[in-house]
mmCIF file of C-alpha atoms in Angstrom:
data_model
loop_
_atom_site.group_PDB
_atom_site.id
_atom_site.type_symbol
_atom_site.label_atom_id
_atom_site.label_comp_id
_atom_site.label_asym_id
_atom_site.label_seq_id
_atom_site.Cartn_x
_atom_site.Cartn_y
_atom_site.Cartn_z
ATOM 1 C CA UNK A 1 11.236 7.329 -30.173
ATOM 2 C CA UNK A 2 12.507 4.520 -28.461
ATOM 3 C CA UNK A 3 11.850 4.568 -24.565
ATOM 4 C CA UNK A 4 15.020 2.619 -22.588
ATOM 5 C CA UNK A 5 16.373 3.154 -19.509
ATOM 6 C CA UNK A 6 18.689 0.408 -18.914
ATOM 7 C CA UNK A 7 21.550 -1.393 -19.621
ATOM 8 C CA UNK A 8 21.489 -3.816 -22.992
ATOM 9 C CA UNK A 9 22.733 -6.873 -23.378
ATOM 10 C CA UNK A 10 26.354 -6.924 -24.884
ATOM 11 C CA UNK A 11 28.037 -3.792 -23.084
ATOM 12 C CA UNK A 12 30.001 -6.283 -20.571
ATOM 13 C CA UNK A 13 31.069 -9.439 -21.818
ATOM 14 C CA UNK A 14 29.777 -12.854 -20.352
ATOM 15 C CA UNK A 15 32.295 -13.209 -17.594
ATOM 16 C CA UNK A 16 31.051 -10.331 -16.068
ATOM 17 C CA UNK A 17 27.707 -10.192 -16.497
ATOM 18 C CA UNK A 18 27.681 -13.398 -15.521
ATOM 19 C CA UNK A 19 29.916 -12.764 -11.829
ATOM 20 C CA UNK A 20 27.475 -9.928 -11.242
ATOM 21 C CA UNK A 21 24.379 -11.828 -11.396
ATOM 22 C CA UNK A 22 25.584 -14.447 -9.256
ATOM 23 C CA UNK A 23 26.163 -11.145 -6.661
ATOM 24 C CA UNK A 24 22.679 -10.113 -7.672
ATOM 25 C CA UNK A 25 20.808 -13.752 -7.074
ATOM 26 C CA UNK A 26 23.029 -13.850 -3.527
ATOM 27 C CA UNK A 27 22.134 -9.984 -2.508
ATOM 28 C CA UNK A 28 18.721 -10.681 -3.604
ATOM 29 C CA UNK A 29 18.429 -14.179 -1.615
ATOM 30 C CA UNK A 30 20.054 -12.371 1.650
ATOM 31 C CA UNK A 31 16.937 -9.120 1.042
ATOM 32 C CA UNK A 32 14.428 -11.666 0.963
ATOM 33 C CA UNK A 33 15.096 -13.362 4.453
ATOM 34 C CA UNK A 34 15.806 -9.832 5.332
ATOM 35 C CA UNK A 35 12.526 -8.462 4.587
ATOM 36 C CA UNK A 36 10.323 -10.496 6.222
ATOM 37 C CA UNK A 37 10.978 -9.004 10.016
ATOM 38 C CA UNK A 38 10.522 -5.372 8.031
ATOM 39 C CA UNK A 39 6.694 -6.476 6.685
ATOM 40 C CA UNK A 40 3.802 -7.400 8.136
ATOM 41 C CA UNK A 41 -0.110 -6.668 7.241
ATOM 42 C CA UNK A 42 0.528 -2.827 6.682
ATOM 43 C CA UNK A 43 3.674 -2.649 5.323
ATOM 44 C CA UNK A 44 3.613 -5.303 2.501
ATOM 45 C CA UNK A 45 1.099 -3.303 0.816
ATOM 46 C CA UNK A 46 2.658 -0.046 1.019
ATOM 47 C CA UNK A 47 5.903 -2.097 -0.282
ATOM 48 C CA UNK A 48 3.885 -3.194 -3.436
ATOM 49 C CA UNK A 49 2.159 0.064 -4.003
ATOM 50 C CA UNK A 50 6.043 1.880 -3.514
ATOM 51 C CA UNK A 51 6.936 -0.526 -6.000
ATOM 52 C CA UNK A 52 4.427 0.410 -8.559
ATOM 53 C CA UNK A 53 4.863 3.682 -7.925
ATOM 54 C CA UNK A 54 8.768 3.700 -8.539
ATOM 55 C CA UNK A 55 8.000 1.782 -11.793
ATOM 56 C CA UNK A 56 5.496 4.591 -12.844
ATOM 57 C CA UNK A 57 7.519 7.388 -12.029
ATOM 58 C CA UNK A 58 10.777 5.962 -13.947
ATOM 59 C CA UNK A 59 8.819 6.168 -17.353
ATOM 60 C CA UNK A 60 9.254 10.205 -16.889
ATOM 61 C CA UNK A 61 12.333 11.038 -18.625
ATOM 62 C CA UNK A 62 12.921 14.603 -17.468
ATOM 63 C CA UNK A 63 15.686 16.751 -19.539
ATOM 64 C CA UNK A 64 19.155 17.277 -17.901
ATOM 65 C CA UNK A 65 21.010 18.929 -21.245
ATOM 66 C CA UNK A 66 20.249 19.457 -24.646
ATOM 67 C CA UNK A 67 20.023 16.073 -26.062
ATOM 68 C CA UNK A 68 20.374 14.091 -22.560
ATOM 69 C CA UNK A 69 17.684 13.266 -20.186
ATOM 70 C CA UNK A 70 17.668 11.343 -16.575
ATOM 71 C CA UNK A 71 14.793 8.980 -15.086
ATOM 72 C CA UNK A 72 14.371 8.263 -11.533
ATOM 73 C CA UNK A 73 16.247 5.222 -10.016
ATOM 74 C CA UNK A 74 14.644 4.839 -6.916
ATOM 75 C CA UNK A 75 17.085 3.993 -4.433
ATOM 76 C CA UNK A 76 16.507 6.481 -1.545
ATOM 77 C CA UNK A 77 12.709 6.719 -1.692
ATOM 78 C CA UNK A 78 12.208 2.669 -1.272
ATOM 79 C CA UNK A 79 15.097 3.010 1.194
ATOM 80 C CA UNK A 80 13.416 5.668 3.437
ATOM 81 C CA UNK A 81 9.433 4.369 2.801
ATOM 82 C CA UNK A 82 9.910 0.579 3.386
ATOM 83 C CA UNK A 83 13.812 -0.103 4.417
ATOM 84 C CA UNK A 84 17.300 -1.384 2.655
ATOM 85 C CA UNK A 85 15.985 -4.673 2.749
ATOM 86 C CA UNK A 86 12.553 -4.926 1.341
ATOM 87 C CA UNK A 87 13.390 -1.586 -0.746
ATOM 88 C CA UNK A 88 16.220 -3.628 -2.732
ATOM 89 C CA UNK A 89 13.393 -6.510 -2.956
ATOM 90 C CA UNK A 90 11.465 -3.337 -5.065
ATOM 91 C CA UNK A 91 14.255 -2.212 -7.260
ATOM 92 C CA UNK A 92 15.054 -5.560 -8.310
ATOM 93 C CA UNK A 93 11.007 -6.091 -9.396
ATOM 94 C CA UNK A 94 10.937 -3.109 -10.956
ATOM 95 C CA UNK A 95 13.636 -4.080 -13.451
ATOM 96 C CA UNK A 96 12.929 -7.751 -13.516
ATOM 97 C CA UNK A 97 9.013 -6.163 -15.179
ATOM 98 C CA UNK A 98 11.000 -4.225 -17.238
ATOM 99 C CA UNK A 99 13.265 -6.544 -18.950
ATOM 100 C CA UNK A 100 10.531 -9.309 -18.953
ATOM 101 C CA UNK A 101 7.399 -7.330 -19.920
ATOM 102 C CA UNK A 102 8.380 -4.296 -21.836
ATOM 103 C CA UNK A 103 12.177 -5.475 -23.484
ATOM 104 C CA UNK A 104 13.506 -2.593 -21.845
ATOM 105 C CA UNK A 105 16.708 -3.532 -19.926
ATOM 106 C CA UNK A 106 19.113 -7.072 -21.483
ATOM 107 C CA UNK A 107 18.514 -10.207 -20.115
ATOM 108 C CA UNK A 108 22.036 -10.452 -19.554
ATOM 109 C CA UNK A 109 22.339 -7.460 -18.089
ATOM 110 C CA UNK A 110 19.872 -7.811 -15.475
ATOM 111 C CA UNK A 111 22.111 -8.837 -12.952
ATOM 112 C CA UNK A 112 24.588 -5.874 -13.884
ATOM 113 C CA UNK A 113 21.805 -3.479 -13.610
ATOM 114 C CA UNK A 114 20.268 -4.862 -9.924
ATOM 115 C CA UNK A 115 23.708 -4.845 -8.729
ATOM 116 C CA UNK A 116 24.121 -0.733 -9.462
ATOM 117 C CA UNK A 117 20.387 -0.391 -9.121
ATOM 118 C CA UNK A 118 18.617 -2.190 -6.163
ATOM 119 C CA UNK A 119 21.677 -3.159 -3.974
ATOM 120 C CA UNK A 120 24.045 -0.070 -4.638
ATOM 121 C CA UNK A 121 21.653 2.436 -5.105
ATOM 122 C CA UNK A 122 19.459 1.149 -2.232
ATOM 123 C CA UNK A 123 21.853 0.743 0.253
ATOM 124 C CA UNK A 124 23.481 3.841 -0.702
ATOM 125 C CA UNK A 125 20.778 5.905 -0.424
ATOM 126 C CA UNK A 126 19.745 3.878 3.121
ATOM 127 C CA UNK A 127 23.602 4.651 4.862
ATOM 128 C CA UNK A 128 22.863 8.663 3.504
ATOM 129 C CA UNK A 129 19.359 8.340 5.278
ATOM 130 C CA UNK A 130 20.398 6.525 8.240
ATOM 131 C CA UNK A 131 23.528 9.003 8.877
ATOM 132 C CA UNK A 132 21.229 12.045 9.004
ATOM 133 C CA UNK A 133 18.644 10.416 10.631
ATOM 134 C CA UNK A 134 18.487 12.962 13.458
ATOM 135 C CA UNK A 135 18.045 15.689 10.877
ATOM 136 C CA UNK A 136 15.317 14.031 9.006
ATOM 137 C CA UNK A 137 13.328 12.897 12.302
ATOM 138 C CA UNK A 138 14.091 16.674 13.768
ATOM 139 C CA UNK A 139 11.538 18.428 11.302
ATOM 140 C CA UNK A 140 9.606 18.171 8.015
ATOM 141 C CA UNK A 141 12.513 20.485 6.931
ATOM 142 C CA UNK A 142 15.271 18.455 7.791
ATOM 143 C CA UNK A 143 13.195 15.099 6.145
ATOM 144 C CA UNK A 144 12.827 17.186 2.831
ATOM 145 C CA UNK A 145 16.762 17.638 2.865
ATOM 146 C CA UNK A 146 17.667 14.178 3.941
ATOM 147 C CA UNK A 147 15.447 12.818 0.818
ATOM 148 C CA UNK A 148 17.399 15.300 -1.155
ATOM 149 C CA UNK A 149 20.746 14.212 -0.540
ATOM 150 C CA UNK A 150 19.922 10.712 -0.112
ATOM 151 C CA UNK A 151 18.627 10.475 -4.163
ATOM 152 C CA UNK A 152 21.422 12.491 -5.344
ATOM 153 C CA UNK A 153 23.989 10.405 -4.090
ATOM 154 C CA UNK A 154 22.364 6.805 -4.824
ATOM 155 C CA UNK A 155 21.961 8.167 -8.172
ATOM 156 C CA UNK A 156 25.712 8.747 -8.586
ATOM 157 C CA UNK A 157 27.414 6.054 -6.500
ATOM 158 C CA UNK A 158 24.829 3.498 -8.810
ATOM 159 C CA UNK A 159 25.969 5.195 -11.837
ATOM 160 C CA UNK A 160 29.937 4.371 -10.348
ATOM 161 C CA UNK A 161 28.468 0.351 -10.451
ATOM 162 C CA UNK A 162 28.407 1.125 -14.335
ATOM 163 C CA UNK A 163 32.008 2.078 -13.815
ATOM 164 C CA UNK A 164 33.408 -0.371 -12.764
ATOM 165 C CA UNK A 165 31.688 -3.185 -14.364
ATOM 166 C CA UNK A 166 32.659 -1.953 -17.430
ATOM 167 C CA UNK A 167 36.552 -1.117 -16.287
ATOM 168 C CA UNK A 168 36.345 -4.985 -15.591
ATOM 169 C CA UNK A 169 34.899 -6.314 -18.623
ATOM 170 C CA UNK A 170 33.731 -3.466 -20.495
ATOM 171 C CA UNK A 171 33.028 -3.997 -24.327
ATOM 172 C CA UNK A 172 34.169 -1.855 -27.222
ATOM 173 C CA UNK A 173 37.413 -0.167 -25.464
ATOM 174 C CA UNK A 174 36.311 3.078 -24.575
ATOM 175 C CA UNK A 175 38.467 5.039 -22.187
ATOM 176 C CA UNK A 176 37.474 4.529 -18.718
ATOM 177 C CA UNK A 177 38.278 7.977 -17.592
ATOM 178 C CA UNK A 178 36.079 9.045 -20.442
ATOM 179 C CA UNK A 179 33.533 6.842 -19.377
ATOM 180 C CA UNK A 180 33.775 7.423 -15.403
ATOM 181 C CA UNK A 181 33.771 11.684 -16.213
ATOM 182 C CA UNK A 182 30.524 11.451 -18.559
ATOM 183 C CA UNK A 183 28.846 8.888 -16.208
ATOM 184 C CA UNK A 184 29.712 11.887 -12.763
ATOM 185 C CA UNK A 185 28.625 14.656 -14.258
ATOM 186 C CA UNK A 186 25.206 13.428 -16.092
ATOM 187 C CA UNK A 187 24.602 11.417 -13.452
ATOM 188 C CA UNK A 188 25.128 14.502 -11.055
ATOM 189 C CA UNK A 189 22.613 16.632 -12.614
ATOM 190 C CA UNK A 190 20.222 13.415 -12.759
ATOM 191 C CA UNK A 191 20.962 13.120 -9.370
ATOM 192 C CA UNK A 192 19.527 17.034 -9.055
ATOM 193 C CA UNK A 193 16.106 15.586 -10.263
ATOM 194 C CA UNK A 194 15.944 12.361 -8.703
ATOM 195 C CA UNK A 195 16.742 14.322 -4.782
ATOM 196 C CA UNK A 196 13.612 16.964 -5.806
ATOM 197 C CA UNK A 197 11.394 13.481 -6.304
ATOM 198 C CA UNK A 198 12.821 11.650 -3.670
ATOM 199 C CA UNK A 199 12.283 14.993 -1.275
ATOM 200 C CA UNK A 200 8.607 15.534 -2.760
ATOM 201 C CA UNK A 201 7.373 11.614 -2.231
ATOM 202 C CA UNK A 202 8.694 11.177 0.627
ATOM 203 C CA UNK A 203 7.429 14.751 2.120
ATOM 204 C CA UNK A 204 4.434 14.237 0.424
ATOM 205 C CA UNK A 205 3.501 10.472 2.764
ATOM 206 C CA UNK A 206 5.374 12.172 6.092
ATOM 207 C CA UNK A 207 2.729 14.923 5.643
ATOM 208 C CA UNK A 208 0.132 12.195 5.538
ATOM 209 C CA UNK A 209 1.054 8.773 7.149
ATOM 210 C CA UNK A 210 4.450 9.397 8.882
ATOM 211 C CA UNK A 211 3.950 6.103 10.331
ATOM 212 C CA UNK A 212 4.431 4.428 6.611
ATOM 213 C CA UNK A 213 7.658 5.715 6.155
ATOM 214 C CA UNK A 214 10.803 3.532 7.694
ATOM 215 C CA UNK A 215 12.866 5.875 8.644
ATOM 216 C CA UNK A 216 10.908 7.881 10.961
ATOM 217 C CA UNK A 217 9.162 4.790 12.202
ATOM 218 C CA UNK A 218 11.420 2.778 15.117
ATOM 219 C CA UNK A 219 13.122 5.065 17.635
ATOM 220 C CA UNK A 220 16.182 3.407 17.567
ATOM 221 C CA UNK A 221 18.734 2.156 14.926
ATOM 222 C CA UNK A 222 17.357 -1.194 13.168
ATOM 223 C CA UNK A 223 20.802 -1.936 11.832
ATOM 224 C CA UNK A 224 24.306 -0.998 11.751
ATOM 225 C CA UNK A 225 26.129 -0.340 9.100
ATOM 226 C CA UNK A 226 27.304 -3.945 8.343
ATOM 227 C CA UNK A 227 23.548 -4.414 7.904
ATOM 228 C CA UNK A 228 23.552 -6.527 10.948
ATOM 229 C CA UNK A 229 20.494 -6.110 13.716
ATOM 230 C CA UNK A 230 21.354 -3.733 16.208
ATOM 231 C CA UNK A 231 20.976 -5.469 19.645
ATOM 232 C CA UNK A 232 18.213 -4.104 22.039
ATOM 233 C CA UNK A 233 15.982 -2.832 19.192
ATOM 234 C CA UNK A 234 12.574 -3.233 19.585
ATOM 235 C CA UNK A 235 10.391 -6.137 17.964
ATOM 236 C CA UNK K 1 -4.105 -3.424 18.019
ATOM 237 C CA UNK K 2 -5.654 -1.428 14.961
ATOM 238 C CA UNK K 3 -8.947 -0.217 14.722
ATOM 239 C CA UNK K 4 -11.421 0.052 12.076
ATOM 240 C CA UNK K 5 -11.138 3.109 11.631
ATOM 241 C CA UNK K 6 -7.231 3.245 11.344
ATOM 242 C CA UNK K 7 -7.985 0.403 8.373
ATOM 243 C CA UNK K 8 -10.431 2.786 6.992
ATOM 244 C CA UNK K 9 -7.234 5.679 6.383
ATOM 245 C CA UNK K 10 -4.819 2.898 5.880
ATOM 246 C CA UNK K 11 -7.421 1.801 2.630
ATOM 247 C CA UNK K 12 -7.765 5.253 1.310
ATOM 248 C CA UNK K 13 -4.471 6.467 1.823
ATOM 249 C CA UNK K 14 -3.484 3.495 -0.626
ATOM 250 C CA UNK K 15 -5.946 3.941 -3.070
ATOM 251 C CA UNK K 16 -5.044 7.472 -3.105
ATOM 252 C CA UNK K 17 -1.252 6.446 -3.712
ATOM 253 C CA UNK K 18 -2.085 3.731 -6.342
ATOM 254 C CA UNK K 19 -3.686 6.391 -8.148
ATOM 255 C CA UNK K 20 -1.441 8.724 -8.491
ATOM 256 C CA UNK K 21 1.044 6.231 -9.608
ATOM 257 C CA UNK K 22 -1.368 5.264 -12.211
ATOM 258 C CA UNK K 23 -2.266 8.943 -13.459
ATOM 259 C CA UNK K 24 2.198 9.419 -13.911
ATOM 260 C CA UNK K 25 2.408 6.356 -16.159
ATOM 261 C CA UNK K 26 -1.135 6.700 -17.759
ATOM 262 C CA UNK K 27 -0.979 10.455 -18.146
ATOM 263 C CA UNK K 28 2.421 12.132 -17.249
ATOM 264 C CA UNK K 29 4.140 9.602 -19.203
ATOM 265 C CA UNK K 30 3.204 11.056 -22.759
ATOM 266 C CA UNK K 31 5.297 14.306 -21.672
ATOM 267 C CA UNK K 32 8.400 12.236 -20.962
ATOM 268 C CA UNK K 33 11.608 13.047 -22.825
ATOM 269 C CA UNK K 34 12.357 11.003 -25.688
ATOM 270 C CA UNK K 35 15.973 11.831 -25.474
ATOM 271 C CA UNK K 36 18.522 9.204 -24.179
ATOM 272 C CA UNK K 37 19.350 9.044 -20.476
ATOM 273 C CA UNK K 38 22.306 9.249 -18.486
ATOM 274 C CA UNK K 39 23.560 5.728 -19.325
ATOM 275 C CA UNK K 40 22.189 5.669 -22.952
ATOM 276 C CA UNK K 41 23.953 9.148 -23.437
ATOM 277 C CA UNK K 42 27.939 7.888 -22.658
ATOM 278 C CA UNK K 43 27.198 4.794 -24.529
ATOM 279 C CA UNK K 44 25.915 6.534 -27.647
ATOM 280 C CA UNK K 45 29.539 9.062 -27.850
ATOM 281 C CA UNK K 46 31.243 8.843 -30.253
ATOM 282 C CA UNK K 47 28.790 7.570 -32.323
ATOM 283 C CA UNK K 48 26.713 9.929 -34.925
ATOM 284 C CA UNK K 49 22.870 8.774 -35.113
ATOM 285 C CA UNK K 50 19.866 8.100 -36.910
ATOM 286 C CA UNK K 51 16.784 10.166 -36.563
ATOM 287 C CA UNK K 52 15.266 6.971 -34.371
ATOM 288 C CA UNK K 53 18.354 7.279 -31.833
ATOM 289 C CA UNK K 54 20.120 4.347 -33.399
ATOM 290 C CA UNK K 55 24.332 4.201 -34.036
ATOM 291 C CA UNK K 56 25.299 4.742 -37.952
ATOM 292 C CA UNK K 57 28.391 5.947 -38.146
ATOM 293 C CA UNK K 58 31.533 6.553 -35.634
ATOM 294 C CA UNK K 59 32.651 4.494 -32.624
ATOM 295 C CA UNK K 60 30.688 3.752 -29.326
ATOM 296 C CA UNK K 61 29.775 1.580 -26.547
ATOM 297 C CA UNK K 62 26.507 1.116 -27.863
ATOM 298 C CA UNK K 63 27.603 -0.327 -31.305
ATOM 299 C CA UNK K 64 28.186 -3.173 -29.076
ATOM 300 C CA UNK K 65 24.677 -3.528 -27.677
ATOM 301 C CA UNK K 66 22.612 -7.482 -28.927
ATOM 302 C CA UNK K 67 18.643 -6.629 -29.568
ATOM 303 C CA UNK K 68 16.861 -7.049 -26.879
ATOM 304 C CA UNK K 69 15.624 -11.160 -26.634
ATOM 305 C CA UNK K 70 12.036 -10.003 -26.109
ATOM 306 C CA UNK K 71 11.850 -6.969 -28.711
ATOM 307 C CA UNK K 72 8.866 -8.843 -30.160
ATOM 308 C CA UNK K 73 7.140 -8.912 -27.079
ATOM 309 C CA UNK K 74 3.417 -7.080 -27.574
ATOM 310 C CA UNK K 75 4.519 -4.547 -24.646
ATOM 311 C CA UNK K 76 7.617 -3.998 -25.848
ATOM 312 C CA UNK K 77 9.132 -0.226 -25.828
ATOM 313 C CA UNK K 78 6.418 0.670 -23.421
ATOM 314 C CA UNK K 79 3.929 0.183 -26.290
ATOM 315 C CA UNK K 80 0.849 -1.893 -27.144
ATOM 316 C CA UNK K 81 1.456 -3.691 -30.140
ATOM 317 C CA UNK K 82 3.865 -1.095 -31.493
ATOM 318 C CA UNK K 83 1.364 1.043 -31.444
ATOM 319 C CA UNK K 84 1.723 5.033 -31.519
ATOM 320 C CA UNK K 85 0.906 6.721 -28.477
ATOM 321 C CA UNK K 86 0.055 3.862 -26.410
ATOM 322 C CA UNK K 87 2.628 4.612 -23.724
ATOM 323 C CA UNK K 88 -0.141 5.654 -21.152
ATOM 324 C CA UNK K 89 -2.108 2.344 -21.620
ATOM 325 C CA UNK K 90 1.173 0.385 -21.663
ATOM 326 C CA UNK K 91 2.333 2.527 -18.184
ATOM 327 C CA UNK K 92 -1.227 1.675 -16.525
ATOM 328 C CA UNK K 93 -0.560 -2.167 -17.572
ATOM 329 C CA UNK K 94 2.853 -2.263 -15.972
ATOM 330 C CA UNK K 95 2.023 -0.480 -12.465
ATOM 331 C CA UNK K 96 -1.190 -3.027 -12.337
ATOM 332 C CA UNK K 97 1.673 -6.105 -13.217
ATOM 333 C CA UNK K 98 4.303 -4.512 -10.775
ATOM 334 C CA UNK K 99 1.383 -4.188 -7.693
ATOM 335 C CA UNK K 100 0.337 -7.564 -8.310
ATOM 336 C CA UNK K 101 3.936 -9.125 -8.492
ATOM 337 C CA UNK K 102 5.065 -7.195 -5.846
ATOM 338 C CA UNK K 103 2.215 -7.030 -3.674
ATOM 339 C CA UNK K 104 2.432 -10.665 -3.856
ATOM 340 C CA UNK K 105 5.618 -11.373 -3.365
ATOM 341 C CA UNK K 106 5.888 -9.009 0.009
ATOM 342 C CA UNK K 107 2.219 -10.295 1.125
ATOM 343 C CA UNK K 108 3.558 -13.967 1.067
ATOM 344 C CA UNK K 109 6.580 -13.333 2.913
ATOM 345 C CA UNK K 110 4.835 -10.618 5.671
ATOM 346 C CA UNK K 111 6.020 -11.907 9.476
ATOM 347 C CA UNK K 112 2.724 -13.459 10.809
ATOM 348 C CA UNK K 113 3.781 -12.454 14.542
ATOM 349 C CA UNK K 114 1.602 -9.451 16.143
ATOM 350 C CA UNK K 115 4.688 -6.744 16.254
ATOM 351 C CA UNK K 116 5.065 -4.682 18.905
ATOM 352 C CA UNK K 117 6.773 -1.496 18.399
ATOM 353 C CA UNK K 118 3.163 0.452 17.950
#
């Protein structure tokens, strides 16, 4: 058994693996000078232990159909524990540790995969939060659902990045509708798993440390939806 | 602004999350599914395989994929040395590599200003 979870090398052709890591390096660069407002003595260590913790838990290929199985991508959970901003910052790690350490994940493809990944599926996740943040700051209830939808639709708007990178530059010639239907629909039952983690970790540290997790933490909103900060919030 | 005892919680509520991130890729990890994901899945239609999940016959995405530049690597495949059933000890090595590069990087670039939205 071979254990991968991300895309190889050679699926896109240079052009385009090459555009989206220059989208990746400038997403990335804009996170980082981001992030720094979002950590501070407590939350940079709950930011690397997230981290860690998203890198363990995507090792646990769970089975979606016969044959087919779905890992965790992350997106909502670093979204609602630590923000868009540092949370993207995680993602990227995560797969940079991948490819690097364990050949899991192209070289080349790196900046494919953060793209769909770490900014798409981050950010994604974040706007699903942030638009039911009353629900999720209402009860534990409404939290647990929020997580829920949150994962299941990072999960298949970053499995759309896939999409489209390979409708632009796609090796092989398979047929994008092909592609786009298969990528929906497993990606919408992987989507099933990843909202039951999402809603258990993030349940599981509200029950404990609410004041660890982002999205219940500041009163008001800390950014609008251009990602810009939102004037009179605090600090 | 926090108190010893607050650091105290803080501490173990962190321990307790490290390890419980290194019990999933130590332990949990061993009942993972060895069958290909989402992505792996629509790149491998079409495409009629060996019993080790590689391509041999028929047309697919994957046909297309280059070996991985660091398949050599002594972690690579989430295993230690190629080894059989080393997927927990190659888990626990990348969650302590992922705390330390993380924790790192967010620890260096932490605001130094006292925040006040306590």
């Amino acid at each position: 058994m071979v254990l991968a979870m991300h895309m190889s090398d050679g699926l896109v052709n240079p052009p385009t693996a090459l555009a989206f890591g220059a989208i990746a390096v400038i997403g990335l660069a804009v996170a980082s000078s981001r992030a720094r407002r979002d950590l501070d003595d407590r939350t940079a260590p709950m930011a690397g232990l997230v981290t860690a913790f998203v890198f363990a838990v995507q090792m646990i290929n769970f089975p979606i159909l016969p044959g087919a199985s779905g890992h965790l991508l992350g997106g909502a959970i670093v979204a609602m524990l630590v923000g868009p901003w540092v949370g993207s910052m995680c993602i990227a790690i995560v797969l940079v540790v991948q490819a690097l350490l364990f050949a899991d994940g192209g070289l080349t493809a790196l900046g494919t995969s953060i793209v769909n990944m770490a900014l798409v599926g981050v950010f994604v996740g974040y706007a699903v939060a942030f638009a039911l943040r009353g629900l999720a700051r209402r009860s534990r209830r409404g939290l647990i659902i929020t997580a829920f939808v949150a994962g299941l639709v990072n999960v298949v708007v970053a499995s759309l990045g896939f999409v489209l990178q390979y409708a632009i530059g796609g090796a092989g010639g398979a047929d994008i509708g092909t592609v786009l239907t298969l990528m929906v629909g497993l990606h919408t039952l992987i989507g099933i798993g990843e909202g039951i983690i999402t809603a258990a970790t993030v349940g599981a540290i509200a029950a404990s440390r609410p004041d660890l997790v982002y999205l219940l933490r500041r009163p008001g909103p800390p950014l609008d939806v251009r990602g810009r900060a939102v004037s009179g919030s605090t600090s | 602004m926090t108190s010893p005892t607050r650091d105290r919680r803080a501490t173990g509520f962190f321990a307790g999350f490290l390890l419980v991130a290194l019990l999933i890729a130590g332990g949990l990890s061993y009942l993972a599914s060895g069958d290909p994901d989402g992505l792996d899945t629509v790149t491998l239609t079409g495409c009629e395989l060996s019993a080790d999940g590689e391509p041999v016959a028929g047309t697919c995405i994957a046909q297309n994929a280059g070996d991985h530049a660091l398949a050599d690597s002594p972690f690579a495949d989430y295993a230690v040395g190629g080894g059989e059933g080393t997927v927990g000890l190659a888990g626990i090595v990348g969650v302590v590599v992922t705390l330390i590069v993380a924790g790192g990087i967010f620890w260096l670039l932490r605001s130094r200003r006292p925040t006040d939205e306590q």
